[in-house]
Short mmCIF file of C-alpha atoms in Angstrom, two decimals:
data_model
loop_
_atom_site.label_atom_id
_atom_site.label_comp_id
_atom_site.label_asym_id
_atom_site.label_seq_id
_atom_site.Cartn_x
_atom_site.Cartn_y
_atom_site.Cartn_z
CA MET A 29 -52.97 -120.04 -13.19
CA ALA A 30 -49.61 -118.83 -11.82
CA GLN A 31 -46.54 -120.77 -12.92
CA THR A 32 -44.62 -122.84 -10.37
CA ARG A 33 -41.03 -121.72 -9.83
CA ASN A 34 -38.30 -124.22 -9.11
CA ILE A 35 -35.64 -123.03 -6.68
CA LEU A 36 -32.23 -124.70 -6.62
CA LEU A 37 -30.19 -124.15 -3.46
CA LEU A 38 -26.47 -124.82 -3.98
CA SER A 39 -23.84 -124.74 -1.24
CA ALA A 40 -20.11 -125.37 -0.91
CA ASN A 41 -17.81 -125.19 2.11
CA PRO A 42 -14.62 -127.05 1.08
CA ARG A 43 -11.96 -128.29 3.44
CA ASN A 44 -9.66 -125.62 4.84
CA THR A 45 -12.19 -122.81 4.45
CA SER A 46 -13.90 -121.17 7.41
CA GLN A 47 -17.09 -123.01 8.32
CA LEU A 48 -20.29 -121.22 7.34
CA ARG A 49 -23.78 -121.76 8.70
CA LEU A 50 -25.03 -123.08 5.38
CA ALA A 51 -27.43 -125.66 6.82
CA GLU A 52 -29.10 -122.95 8.90
CA GLU A 53 -29.48 -120.72 5.85
CA MET A 54 -31.04 -123.52 3.79
CA ARG A 55 -33.38 -124.48 6.64
CA ASP A 56 -34.57 -120.90 7.19
CA ILE A 57 -35.19 -120.34 3.47
CA LYS A 58 -37.28 -123.50 3.26
CA GLU A 59 -39.17 -122.66 6.46
CA GLY A 60 -40.02 -119.16 5.24
CA LEU A 61 -41.35 -120.42 1.92
CA ARG A 62 -43.28 -123.23 3.65
CA LEU A 63 -45.12 -120.65 5.75
CA SER A 64 -45.78 -118.26 2.85
CA GLU A 65 -49.22 -117.86 1.31
CA ASN A 66 -47.83 -118.82 -2.11
CA ARG A 67 -45.95 -121.91 -0.96
CA HIS A 68 -47.74 -124.00 -3.58
CA LEU A 69 -46.00 -121.96 -6.28
CA PHE A 70 -42.48 -122.99 -5.28
CA THR A 71 -40.51 -126.22 -5.26
CA ILE A 72 -37.10 -126.40 -3.60
CA ASN A 73 -34.20 -128.72 -4.35
CA THR A 74 -30.78 -128.65 -2.70
CA THR A 75 -27.32 -129.80 -3.71
CA GLU A 76 -24.55 -129.57 -1.12
CA ALA A 77 -20.74 -129.73 -1.20
CA ILE A 78 -20.93 -129.01 -4.89
CA ARG A 79 -18.12 -129.43 -7.38
CA PRO A 80 -18.10 -127.36 -10.60
CA ARG A 81 -19.56 -130.23 -12.63
CA ASP A 82 -22.40 -130.63 -10.10
CA ILE A 83 -23.81 -127.20 -11.02
CA ARG A 84 -24.68 -128.11 -14.59
CA ARG A 85 -25.97 -131.52 -13.55
CA ALA A 86 -28.27 -129.97 -10.94
CA ILE A 87 -29.58 -127.39 -13.44
CA LEU A 88 -30.22 -130.11 -16.01
CA THR A 89 -31.96 -132.29 -13.44
CA TYR A 90 -34.12 -129.75 -11.58
CA LYS A 91 -34.62 -127.12 -14.31
CA PRO A 92 -34.76 -124.20 -11.86
CA GLN A 93 -35.93 -120.66 -12.49
CA ILE A 94 -34.09 -119.42 -9.37
CA ILE A 95 -30.57 -120.51 -8.39
CA HIS A 96 -29.14 -119.64 -4.99
CA PHE A 97 -25.47 -120.24 -4.12
CA SER A 98 -24.18 -120.09 -0.55
CA GLY A 99 -20.48 -120.31 0.24
CA HIS A 100 -17.21 -118.46 -0.13
CA GLY A 101 -16.08 -116.07 -2.83
CA SER A 102 -13.07 -114.03 -3.93
CA ALA A 103 -12.99 -110.92 -6.12
CA GLU A 104 -10.08 -112.11 -8.27
CA GLU A 105 -10.31 -115.91 -8.22
CA GLY A 106 -14.10 -116.40 -8.28
CA LEU A 107 -16.56 -118.52 -6.30
CA VAL A 108 -15.21 -121.32 -4.14
CA PHE A 109 -16.36 -124.87 -4.89
CA ALA A 110 -14.96 -128.26 -3.91
CA ASP A 111 -12.86 -130.50 -6.12
CA GLU A 112 -13.00 -134.30 -6.14
CA THR A 113 -11.01 -134.44 -2.89
CA GLY A 114 -13.08 -131.80 -1.10
CA ALA A 115 -10.34 -129.16 -1.43
CA ILE A 116 -10.77 -125.61 -2.73
CA LYS A 117 -11.61 -125.14 -6.42
CA PHE A 118 -12.14 -121.61 -7.79
CA VAL A 119 -14.46 -120.87 -10.72
CA ASP A 120 -14.31 -117.36 -12.14
CA GLY A 121 -17.04 -115.11 -13.51
CA SER A 122 -16.43 -115.78 -17.19
CA ALA A 123 -16.78 -119.54 -16.72
CA LEU A 124 -19.99 -119.11 -14.71
CA ALA A 125 -21.35 -116.65 -17.28
CA GLY A 126 -20.71 -119.16 -20.04
CA LEU A 127 -22.68 -121.79 -18.16
CA PHE A 128 -25.65 -119.55 -17.40
CA GLU A 129 -25.76 -118.31 -20.99
CA LEU A 130 -26.77 -121.85 -21.96
CA PHE A 131 -29.74 -121.69 -19.58
CA ALA A 132 -30.74 -118.05 -20.18
CA ASN A 133 -34.18 -119.05 -21.50
CA GLN A 134 -34.92 -120.94 -18.28
CA VAL A 135 -33.19 -119.19 -15.35
CA GLU A 136 -34.75 -115.91 -14.18
CA CYS A 137 -32.71 -115.06 -11.12
CA VAL A 138 -29.36 -116.00 -9.57
CA VAL A 139 -28.38 -115.16 -5.98
CA LEU A 140 -24.67 -115.45 -5.09
CA ASN A 141 -24.66 -115.29 -1.30
CA ALA A 142 -20.86 -115.23 -0.98
CA CYS A 143 -18.24 -112.61 -0.17
CA TYR A 144 -17.08 -110.44 -3.10
CA SER A 145 -19.42 -112.24 -5.49
CA LYS A 146 -20.67 -109.13 -7.31
CA TYR A 147 -17.76 -109.52 -9.74
CA GLN A 148 -19.09 -112.91 -10.82
CA ALA A 149 -22.66 -111.52 -10.67
CA ALA A 150 -21.75 -108.82 -13.20
CA GLU A 151 -20.60 -111.48 -15.67
CA ILE A 152 -23.66 -113.68 -15.15
CA ALA A 153 -25.98 -110.67 -15.51
CA LYS A 154 -25.00 -110.42 -19.16
CA HIS A 155 -27.30 -113.40 -19.70
CA ILE A 156 -29.68 -113.57 -16.70
CA ASN A 157 -32.22 -110.81 -15.96
CA TYR A 158 -31.76 -110.62 -12.17
CA VAL A 159 -28.52 -111.41 -10.35
CA VAL A 160 -27.57 -110.60 -6.75
CA GLY A 161 -23.93 -110.48 -5.60
CA MET A 162 -22.06 -109.22 -2.56
CA SER A 163 -19.80 -106.17 -2.95
CA GLN A 164 -17.43 -107.20 -0.16
CA LYS A 165 -17.04 -109.56 2.78
CA ILE A 166 -20.41 -110.28 4.40
CA HIS A 167 -20.85 -111.80 7.84
CA ASP A 168 -22.61 -115.14 8.20
CA GLN A 169 -25.63 -113.74 10.02
CA ALA A 170 -26.05 -110.91 7.53
CA ALA A 171 -25.98 -113.40 4.65
CA ILE A 172 -28.65 -115.51 6.36
CA GLU A 173 -30.86 -112.49 7.10
CA PHE A 174 -30.65 -111.34 3.49
CA ALA A 175 -31.53 -114.78 2.13
CA VAL A 176 -34.52 -115.24 4.44
CA GLY A 177 -35.82 -111.72 3.71
CA PHE A 178 -35.37 -112.20 -0.04
CA TYR A 179 -37.35 -115.44 -0.17
CA ASP A 180 -39.98 -114.09 2.23
CA GLY A 181 -40.59 -111.42 -0.40
CA LEU A 182 -40.85 -113.94 -3.22
CA GLY A 183 -43.11 -116.15 -1.11
CA ALA A 184 -45.48 -113.21 -0.69
CA GLY A 185 -45.71 -112.84 -4.47
CA GLU A 186 -43.48 -109.78 -4.74
CA SER A 187 -41.05 -108.99 -7.58
CA TYR A 188 -37.35 -109.81 -7.57
CA ASP A 189 -36.56 -106.11 -7.08
CA PHE A 190 -38.85 -105.85 -4.06
CA ALA A 191 -37.54 -109.14 -2.62
CA TYR A 192 -33.98 -107.81 -2.95
CA LYS A 193 -34.86 -104.61 -1.08
CA LEU A 194 -36.65 -106.62 1.60
CA GLY A 195 -33.54 -108.79 2.01
CA CYS A 196 -31.35 -105.69 2.47
CA ASN A 197 -33.80 -104.29 5.00
CA ALA A 198 -33.78 -107.62 6.88
CA ILE A 199 -30.05 -107.16 7.48
CA LEU A 200 -30.65 -103.67 8.87
CA MET A 201 -33.61 -104.84 10.99
CA ALA A 202 -31.30 -107.43 12.57
CA GLY A 203 -29.04 -104.58 13.71
CA ILE A 204 -26.26 -105.43 11.26
CA LYS A 205 -24.69 -102.53 9.35
CA GLN A 206 -24.10 -104.51 6.16
CA HIS A 207 -27.32 -103.74 4.31
CA LEU A 208 -25.45 -102.02 1.45
CA ILE A 209 -23.31 -105.05 0.63
CA PRO A 210 -25.86 -107.03 -1.45
CA GLU A 211 -26.17 -105.59 -4.96
CA LEU A 212 -28.84 -106.36 -7.53
CA ILE A 213 -27.86 -106.24 -11.18
CA SER A 214 -30.90 -106.40 -13.45
CA SER A 215 -31.39 -106.10 -17.18
CA GLU A 216 -32.58 -102.52 -16.63
CA ASN A 217 -29.25 -101.35 -15.18
CA LEU A 218 -26.88 -103.82 -16.81
CA ASN A 219 -25.49 -101.25 -19.23
CA LEU A 220 -24.71 -98.83 -16.40
CA PRO A 221 -21.44 -98.95 -14.45
CA LEU A 222 -21.73 -101.26 -11.46
CA SER A 223 -21.41 -98.23 -9.19
CA SER A 224 -24.71 -96.90 -10.58
CA THR A 225 -26.91 -99.70 -9.24
CA ASP A 226 -29.41 -98.66 -6.60
CA SER A 227 -27.66 -100.19 -3.64
CA SER A 228 -24.40 -98.37 -4.22
CA GLN A 229 -25.53 -94.85 -5.13
CA GLU A 230 -24.31 -93.59 -1.78
CA TYR A 231 -20.85 -95.10 -2.22
CA PRO A 232 -19.95 -94.98 -5.93
CA SER A 233 -16.24 -95.52 -5.37
CA GLU A 234 -16.69 -98.80 -3.46
CA VAL A 235 -16.64 -100.74 -6.70
CA SER A 236 -13.06 -101.91 -6.63
CA GLN A 237 -13.57 -103.46 -10.03
CA ASN A 238 -13.49 -99.96 -11.51
CA ILE A 239 -10.36 -98.92 -9.61
CA TYR A 240 -6.95 -99.60 -11.08
CA ILE A 241 -3.79 -98.02 -9.70
CA GLU A 242 -0.88 -98.04 -12.12
CA ARG A 243 2.64 -98.95 -11.03
CA PRO A 244 4.82 -97.18 -13.63
CA PRO A 245 6.60 -98.14 -15.75
CA ILE A 246 5.10 -101.65 -15.59
CA GLU A 247 1.89 -101.00 -17.54
CA ALA A 248 3.63 -99.09 -20.32
CA LYS A 249 6.30 -101.79 -20.57
CA CYS A 250 3.65 -104.52 -20.88
CA ASP A 251 1.66 -102.53 -23.46
CA GLN A 252 4.75 -101.95 -25.59
CA GLU A 253 5.82 -105.59 -25.39
CA ILE A 254 2.44 -107.09 -26.32
CA LEU A 255 2.61 -105.20 -29.62
CA LYS A 256 5.76 -107.07 -30.64
CA PRO A 257 5.38 -110.16 -32.88
CA GLY A 258 5.95 -113.40 -30.96
CA ALA A 259 6.09 -111.64 -27.57
CA LEU A 260 6.37 -113.53 -24.29
CA ILE A 261 5.60 -111.70 -21.03
CA ARG A 262 6.14 -113.33 -17.63
CA ILE A 263 4.25 -111.68 -14.73
CA LYS A 264 5.42 -112.75 -11.28
CA ALA A 265 4.36 -111.60 -7.81
CA PRO A 266 3.25 -113.06 -4.47
CA GLN A 267 -0.40 -113.97 -3.98
CA LYS A 268 -2.99 -111.17 -3.94
CA MET A 269 -0.58 -108.56 -5.23
CA GLY A 270 -2.76 -107.69 -8.22
CA LYS A 271 -1.33 -109.99 -10.92
CA THR A 272 -4.75 -110.81 -12.32
CA TRP A 273 -5.76 -107.13 -12.37
CA LEU A 274 -2.59 -106.29 -14.31
CA LEU A 275 -3.33 -109.16 -16.67
CA GLU A 276 -6.91 -107.97 -17.26
CA ASN A 277 -5.63 -104.44 -17.86
CA LEU A 278 -3.16 -105.77 -20.42
CA LEU A 279 -5.78 -107.92 -22.16
CA SER A 280 -8.09 -104.90 -22.34
CA PHE A 281 -5.31 -102.92 -24.02
CA ALA A 282 -4.75 -105.76 -26.49
CA ARG A 283 -8.45 -105.90 -27.40
CA LYS A 284 -8.40 -102.17 -28.11
CA GLN A 285 -5.68 -102.90 -30.67
CA GLY A 286 -8.01 -105.34 -32.41
CA TYR A 287 -6.26 -108.42 -31.02
CA GLN A 288 -8.04 -111.63 -30.06
CA THR A 289 -7.52 -112.53 -26.40
CA VAL A 290 -7.87 -115.76 -24.46
CA LYS A 291 -7.25 -116.28 -20.75
CA LEU A 292 -6.66 -119.84 -19.53
CA ASP A 293 -6.95 -120.08 -15.75
CA LEU A 294 -5.22 -123.25 -14.59
CA GLN A 295 -7.06 -123.11 -11.27
CA GLN A 296 -10.12 -124.17 -13.26
CA ALA A 297 -8.51 -127.40 -14.40
CA GLU A 298 -10.02 -130.31 -12.51
CA ASN A 299 -7.59 -132.84 -11.08
CA SER A 300 -8.69 -135.43 -13.62
CA ILE A 301 -7.60 -133.11 -16.44
CA LEU A 302 -4.10 -133.12 -15.00
CA ASP A 303 -3.90 -136.92 -14.86
CA ASN A 304 -2.06 -137.13 -18.18
CA LEU A 305 -0.56 -134.86 -20.80
CA GLN A 306 -2.93 -135.76 -23.63
CA THR A 307 -6.05 -134.93 -21.61
CA PHE A 308 -4.49 -131.67 -20.46
CA LEU A 309 -3.41 -130.50 -23.93
CA GLN A 310 -6.77 -131.39 -25.46
CA TRP A 311 -8.48 -129.48 -22.65
CA VAL A 312 -6.30 -126.47 -23.50
CA CYS A 313 -7.31 -126.66 -27.16
CA VAL A 314 -11.01 -127.00 -26.38
CA ASP A 315 -10.93 -124.20 -23.80
CA VAL A 316 -9.27 -121.81 -26.26
CA SER A 317 -11.75 -122.88 -28.96
CA ASP A 318 -14.66 -122.07 -26.66
CA SER A 319 -13.16 -118.69 -25.76
CA LEU A 320 -12.83 -117.80 -29.45
CA ASP A 321 -16.27 -119.22 -30.23
CA ILE A 322 -14.77 -121.78 -32.62
CA PRO A 323 -16.23 -125.32 -32.67
CA PRO A 324 -13.65 -127.75 -31.23
CA GLN A 325 -12.21 -130.18 -33.78
CA ILE A 326 -10.03 -132.44 -31.66
CA GLN A 327 -11.07 -135.68 -33.35
CA GLU A 328 -10.54 -134.28 -36.83
CA THR A 329 -7.11 -132.76 -36.07
CA TRP A 330 -5.44 -135.03 -33.52
CA GLN A 331 -3.28 -137.66 -35.22
CA ASP A 332 -1.74 -140.58 -33.31
CA ILE A 333 1.26 -140.58 -35.61
CA TYR A 334 2.39 -137.29 -34.06
CA GLY A 335 3.52 -136.66 -30.51
CA LEU A 336 1.25 -134.83 -28.08
CA ASN A 337 3.05 -131.49 -28.21
CA LYS A 338 3.15 -131.69 -32.02
CA ASN A 339 -0.59 -132.31 -32.12
CA CYS A 340 -1.27 -129.32 -29.89
CA THR A 341 1.03 -127.14 -32.00
CA ARG A 342 -0.73 -128.23 -35.21
CA TYR A 343 -4.10 -127.48 -33.61
CA PHE A 344 -3.10 -123.94 -32.60
CA GLN A 345 -1.58 -123.21 -35.99
CA LYS A 346 -4.44 -124.61 -38.05
CA HIS A 347 -7.49 -123.51 -36.05
CA PHE A 348 -6.37 -120.33 -34.27
CA LEU A 349 -3.40 -118.65 -35.96
CA SER A 350 -4.01 -119.42 -39.64
CA VAL A 351 -7.70 -118.49 -39.70
CA SER A 352 -7.29 -114.83 -38.71
CA GLU A 353 -4.95 -111.98 -39.54
CA SER A 354 -5.38 -110.57 -36.03
CA PRO A 355 -2.75 -111.41 -33.41
CA LEU A 356 -3.85 -113.80 -30.66
CA VAL A 357 -2.92 -113.04 -27.04
CA PHE A 358 -2.88 -116.29 -25.05
CA ALA A 359 -2.64 -115.64 -21.30
CA ILE A 360 -2.10 -118.44 -18.79
CA ASP A 361 -3.01 -117.46 -15.22
CA ASN A 362 -2.03 -119.34 -12.05
CA PHE A 363 0.71 -121.23 -13.88
CA GLU A 364 2.08 -122.47 -10.56
CA ARG A 365 -0.78 -124.99 -10.46
CA LEU A 366 1.33 -127.13 -12.82
CA PHE A 367 4.33 -127.17 -10.48
CA GLN A 368 2.63 -130.05 -8.63
CA TYR A 369 2.55 -132.08 -11.85
CA PRO A 370 6.21 -132.23 -13.00
CA ASP A 371 5.56 -134.44 -16.03
CA ILE A 372 2.92 -132.12 -17.47
CA PHE A 373 4.86 -129.04 -16.35
CA SER A 374 8.06 -130.00 -18.17
CA GLN A 375 6.30 -130.91 -21.42
CA PHE A 376 4.02 -127.87 -21.41
CA CYS A 377 7.01 -125.60 -20.77
CA LEU A 378 8.81 -127.26 -23.70
CA LEU A 379 5.70 -126.61 -25.81
CA LEU A 380 5.52 -122.90 -24.88
CA ARG A 381 9.24 -122.44 -25.47
CA GLY A 382 8.80 -124.09 -28.87
CA TRP A 383 6.00 -121.70 -29.79
CA TYR A 384 8.17 -118.76 -28.76
CA GLU A 385 11.03 -120.04 -30.91
CA ASN A 386 8.66 -120.72 -33.85
CA ALA A 387 8.13 -116.97 -34.22
CA LYS A 388 11.79 -116.35 -34.99
CA GLY A 389 12.85 -116.12 -38.61
CA GLY A 390 11.12 -114.92 -41.76
CA ASP A 391 9.60 -118.01 -43.34
CA ARG A 392 5.88 -118.75 -43.69
CA LYS A 393 5.70 -120.74 -40.45
CA ALA A 394 7.47 -118.03 -38.47
CA ASN A 395 5.12 -115.38 -39.85
CA ILE A 396 2.14 -117.42 -38.66
CA TRP A 397 3.58 -117.84 -35.16
CA LYS A 398 4.50 -114.17 -34.89
CA LYS A 399 0.76 -113.58 -34.42
CA LEU A 400 0.86 -115.42 -31.08
CA ARG A 401 1.63 -113.33 -27.98
CA LEU A 402 2.11 -115.33 -24.77
CA ILE A 403 1.54 -114.15 -21.18
CA VAL A 404 2.47 -116.41 -18.26
CA VAL A 405 1.35 -115.40 -14.75
CA HIS A 406 2.70 -117.14 -11.63
CA SER A 407 3.34 -116.48 -7.96
CA THR A 408 6.57 -118.32 -7.19
CA GLU A 409 10.00 -119.09 -8.55
CA VAL A 410 10.15 -122.55 -7.00
CA TYR A 411 9.37 -124.78 -9.96
CA PRO A 412 10.77 -128.17 -11.03
CA ASP A 413 14.17 -128.17 -12.73
CA LEU A 414 14.13 -127.48 -16.46
CA ASP A 415 16.72 -127.61 -19.19
CA SER A 416 17.48 -123.94 -19.92
CA ASN A 417 16.78 -124.59 -23.61
CA HIS A 418 13.32 -125.94 -22.81
CA SER A 419 12.18 -123.28 -20.37
CA PRO A 420 9.91 -120.28 -21.07
CA PHE A 421 11.13 -118.76 -17.77
CA ASN A 422 14.46 -117.52 -19.12
CA VAL A 423 13.20 -115.86 -22.29
CA GLY A 424 10.82 -113.02 -23.03
CA VAL A 425 10.23 -110.05 -20.72
CA PRO A 426 9.94 -110.62 -16.95
CA ILE A 427 7.57 -108.37 -14.99
CA GLU A 428 7.83 -108.42 -11.20
CA LEU A 429 4.90 -106.69 -9.52
CA PRO A 430 5.93 -104.71 -6.42
CA GLU A 431 3.85 -103.37 -3.54
CA PHE A 432 2.28 -99.93 -3.87
CA ASN A 433 4.57 -97.09 -2.90
CA GLN A 434 3.34 -94.27 -0.68
CA GLN A 435 2.10 -92.16 -3.60
CA GLN A 436 0.19 -95.10 -5.05
CA VAL A 437 -1.40 -95.77 -1.65
CA LYS A 438 -2.51 -92.13 -1.64
CA SER A 439 -3.96 -92.58 -5.12
CA LEU A 440 -5.90 -95.64 -3.96
CA ALA A 441 -7.22 -93.71 -0.95
CA THR A 442 -8.26 -90.90 -3.27
CA ALA A 443 -10.08 -93.35 -5.54
CA TYR A 444 -12.11 -94.43 -2.49
CA GLU A 445 -12.59 -90.75 -1.55
CA LEU A 446 -10.79 -91.28 1.73
CA GLU A 447 -7.54 -89.31 1.43
CA GLN A 448 -8.85 -86.22 3.23
CA LYS A 449 -10.63 -88.24 5.87
CA LEU A 450 -7.55 -90.32 6.68
CA GLY A 451 -4.95 -87.57 6.52
CA GLU A 452 -1.22 -87.94 5.98
CA GLN A 453 -0.36 -89.36 9.42
CA ASN A 454 -3.00 -92.09 9.37
CA LEU A 455 -1.97 -93.14 5.87
CA ILE A 456 1.62 -93.48 7.07
CA LYS A 457 0.41 -95.45 10.10
CA LEU A 458 -1.63 -97.75 7.84
CA ILE A 459 1.36 -98.31 5.53
CA LYS A 460 3.49 -99.16 8.57
CA LEU A 461 0.90 -101.76 9.60
CA ILE A 462 0.18 -103.48 6.26
CA GLY A 463 2.79 -102.08 3.91
CA GLY A 464 1.76 -101.37 0.32
CA HIS A 465 -0.08 -104.69 -0.06
CA PRO A 466 -2.86 -104.01 -2.61
CA TYR A 467 -5.34 -106.55 -1.21
CA LEU A 468 -4.95 -105.49 2.44
CA LEU A 469 -5.21 -101.83 1.49
CA GLN A 470 -8.30 -102.51 -0.59
CA GLN A 471 -9.97 -104.28 2.31
CA SER A 472 -9.11 -101.42 4.66
CA PHE A 473 -10.53 -98.78 2.36
CA ILE A 474 -13.70 -100.74 1.57
CA HIS A 475 -14.51 -101.17 5.25
CA LEU A 476 -13.70 -97.57 6.07
CA LYS A 477 -15.77 -96.32 3.14
CA GLN A 478 -18.73 -98.45 4.12
CA GLN A 479 -18.30 -97.25 7.71
CA GLN A 480 -18.16 -100.87 8.83
CA ILE A 481 -15.21 -99.91 11.03
CA ASN A 482 -13.43 -96.76 12.17
CA LEU A 483 -9.71 -96.09 12.12
CA GLU A 484 -9.17 -96.83 15.79
CA GLN A 485 -10.93 -100.19 15.48
CA LEU A 486 -9.00 -101.04 12.31
CA PHE A 487 -5.62 -100.49 13.96
CA THR A 488 -6.56 -102.10 17.29
CA LEU A 489 -8.30 -105.20 15.94
CA ALA A 490 -6.13 -105.80 12.85
CA PRO A 491 -3.97 -108.63 14.31
CA THR A 492 -6.91 -110.30 16.11
CA GLU A 493 -9.67 -112.71 15.10
CA GLU A 494 -12.13 -109.79 15.24
CA GLY A 495 -10.16 -107.78 12.69
CA ILE A 496 -11.09 -107.29 9.04
CA PHE A 497 -8.07 -109.32 7.90
CA SER A 498 -8.87 -112.39 10.01
CA ASP A 499 -10.03 -114.66 7.17
CA TYR A 500 -6.99 -113.84 5.06
CA LEU A 501 -4.61 -114.30 8.00
CA ARG A 502 -6.16 -117.66 8.91
CA GLN A 503 -5.67 -118.85 5.32
CA GLN A 504 -2.00 -117.92 5.54
CA LEU A 505 -1.73 -119.63 8.92
CA TRP A 506 -3.20 -122.80 7.40
CA HIS A 507 -0.48 -122.79 4.70
CA LEU A 508 2.19 -122.55 7.38
CA GLN A 509 0.70 -125.19 9.67
CA HIS A 510 0.50 -127.67 6.81
CA ASN A 511 4.17 -127.30 5.91
CA SER A 512 6.47 -127.76 8.88
CA ALA A 513 9.49 -126.29 7.10
CA LEU A 514 7.57 -123.09 6.32
CA GLU A 515 6.15 -122.92 9.84
CA ILE A 516 9.55 -123.31 11.50
CA GLY A 517 11.20 -120.88 9.10
CA TYR A 518 8.54 -118.20 9.46
CA LYS A 519 8.55 -118.45 13.24
CA LYS A 520 12.25 -117.52 13.12
CA VAL A 521 11.46 -114.56 10.87
CA VAL A 522 8.63 -113.02 12.93
CA THR A 523 10.36 -113.48 16.27
CA ALA A 524 13.72 -112.08 15.20
CA ASN A 525 14.77 -108.45 15.41
CA ALA A 526 16.98 -108.68 12.33
CA PRO A 527 16.79 -110.26 8.85
CA VAL A 528 16.92 -114.07 8.95
CA ARG A 529 18.66 -116.33 6.43
CA LEU A 530 16.54 -119.37 5.50
CA ASP A 531 16.87 -122.29 3.14
CA ALA A 532 16.44 -120.86 -0.37
CA GLU A 533 13.36 -122.94 -1.19
CA VAL A 534 11.67 -122.07 2.11
CA GLY A 535 12.42 -118.39 1.57
CA PHE A 536 11.03 -118.42 -1.97
CA LYS A 537 7.85 -120.22 -0.86
CA LEU A 538 7.28 -117.72 1.95
CA HIS A 539 7.85 -114.95 -0.55
CA SER A 540 5.35 -116.48 -2.97
CA LEU A 541 2.77 -116.40 -0.17
CA GLY A 542 3.58 -112.74 0.34
CA LEU A 543 4.70 -113.35 3.92
CA VAL A 544 8.29 -112.12 3.60
CA LYS A 545 10.36 -109.60 1.75
CA LEU A 546 13.72 -110.76 0.51
CA SER A 547 16.67 -108.65 1.55
CA GLY A 548 19.47 -110.21 -0.43
CA ASN A 549 19.50 -113.80 0.82
CA ASP A 550 17.72 -112.90 4.05
CA CYS A 551 14.03 -112.63 4.96
CA VAL A 552 12.00 -110.08 6.94
CA PRO A 553 8.21 -110.02 7.56
CA SER A 554 6.36 -108.28 4.76
CA CYS A 555 4.57 -106.00 7.20
CA ASP A 556 4.07 -105.36 10.91
CA LEU A 557 0.62 -106.97 10.81
CA TYR A 558 2.21 -110.33 10.02
CA ARG A 559 4.77 -109.96 12.78
CA GLN A 560 2.05 -109.23 15.36
CA TYR A 561 -0.36 -111.95 14.21
CA PHE A 562 1.99 -114.85 13.55
CA SER A 563 4.38 -114.30 16.46
CA GLU A 564 1.48 -115.16 18.81
CA ARG A 565 0.27 -118.18 16.85
CA LEU A 566 3.44 -119.96 15.74
CA LEU A 567 4.41 -121.39 19.12
#
């Protein structure tokens, strides 16, 4: 007798994200399976508006063999869930992979029906036999068509591979040219590069994950610095400028040297973790323990007689630095998350500065702390006031990540096999429109490579709601509309014909969003696209 498969449908559409037709997708999946000849072999459970903790609870409760997620995604940050307030909460691929590893004996297939989710799919596929992710932005209707086609195939008793192909064909049958966006990663092709999976044979260079454009001398400077005992590297750039890609490149270099590496993404910290310093520091210790596959020993190590920073320092020294001769690279991404929590921010900065200072000297303690290499990644300079002796932001090596220059844009176009097709003049025109912004260039080249859009459409529709940048531009507009000072200041910038001098904090915040370039103390729009789009919407 055939085994019944439990399907778990998860969805998330947090506040301030574009509204998706998730209810329609869930309804159509259920309807298709209800009408299938094998409907008695499937049970369906749904969990909506999910928070990160809800995923594990739903898996524990329903024990599914198939897990389907519908919502938003981002290549760098991860899948988009809701936090306790309903706001955006990113969870990256490594965290999701760690969760699914625990259920690898139960879960057979995971479908991530969200934009750019193939990056998270690749991580999950290390533990789950069949995982579907999306290689780029996918339209709502295309996502629905794929889901319905996929489960129609399963309902007819077909394999996961066949169901995936049927889902892709369903997109094409609906007249939507996005049938190459879903990608299946199975245990058979897991050891191949992502660009070698069946659905991407025709476009091997689409896989942006495998494309990295260097910005000399930044990479060499970072590589040299991470080799130094007790190093501290501070990477700063506006949002979506490639900070995380640089960080991953640096961590990869460190691993090749035989170093241990840990990345702590502060976007993954739930609000409750940031309620007090003790909870936060213990979370840091446990997270690093998990990353190094070391059993946490908070209860055995934490002593009330010591202060919180002292306890955390003792924990790092005893359980991480003293147990291995290999250096440990500890990278903290999205550090600006702490700027909203001044009490935790000031104490954690004091802690990091203390660790940096511990590595100075030649005694036994200093030699232990020389093994620690710190990397701090953030997107703004507007942080709470700190005593200069307590700050990690005035020591170590600062790295400011610039836009791509014209040669680097050409290199990116070449990586997507588009340089000849675009030609010199169109590349210059594109740079004039969006500058050397890595994310906007990446989106342009992906859509052109996939033939989702031609050059004329790209240039004409770019500043409109039909353009390929519309989701990104709306997110930026939301930031402005929810901060009157930023909105008023940026309106002055995009409507002026000359650089505009703004309040220093407003200017820095606009710069951290990537919306302006700083010319001395004055601001200009980062690119012509922003001037066109925002000058019509900031009335």
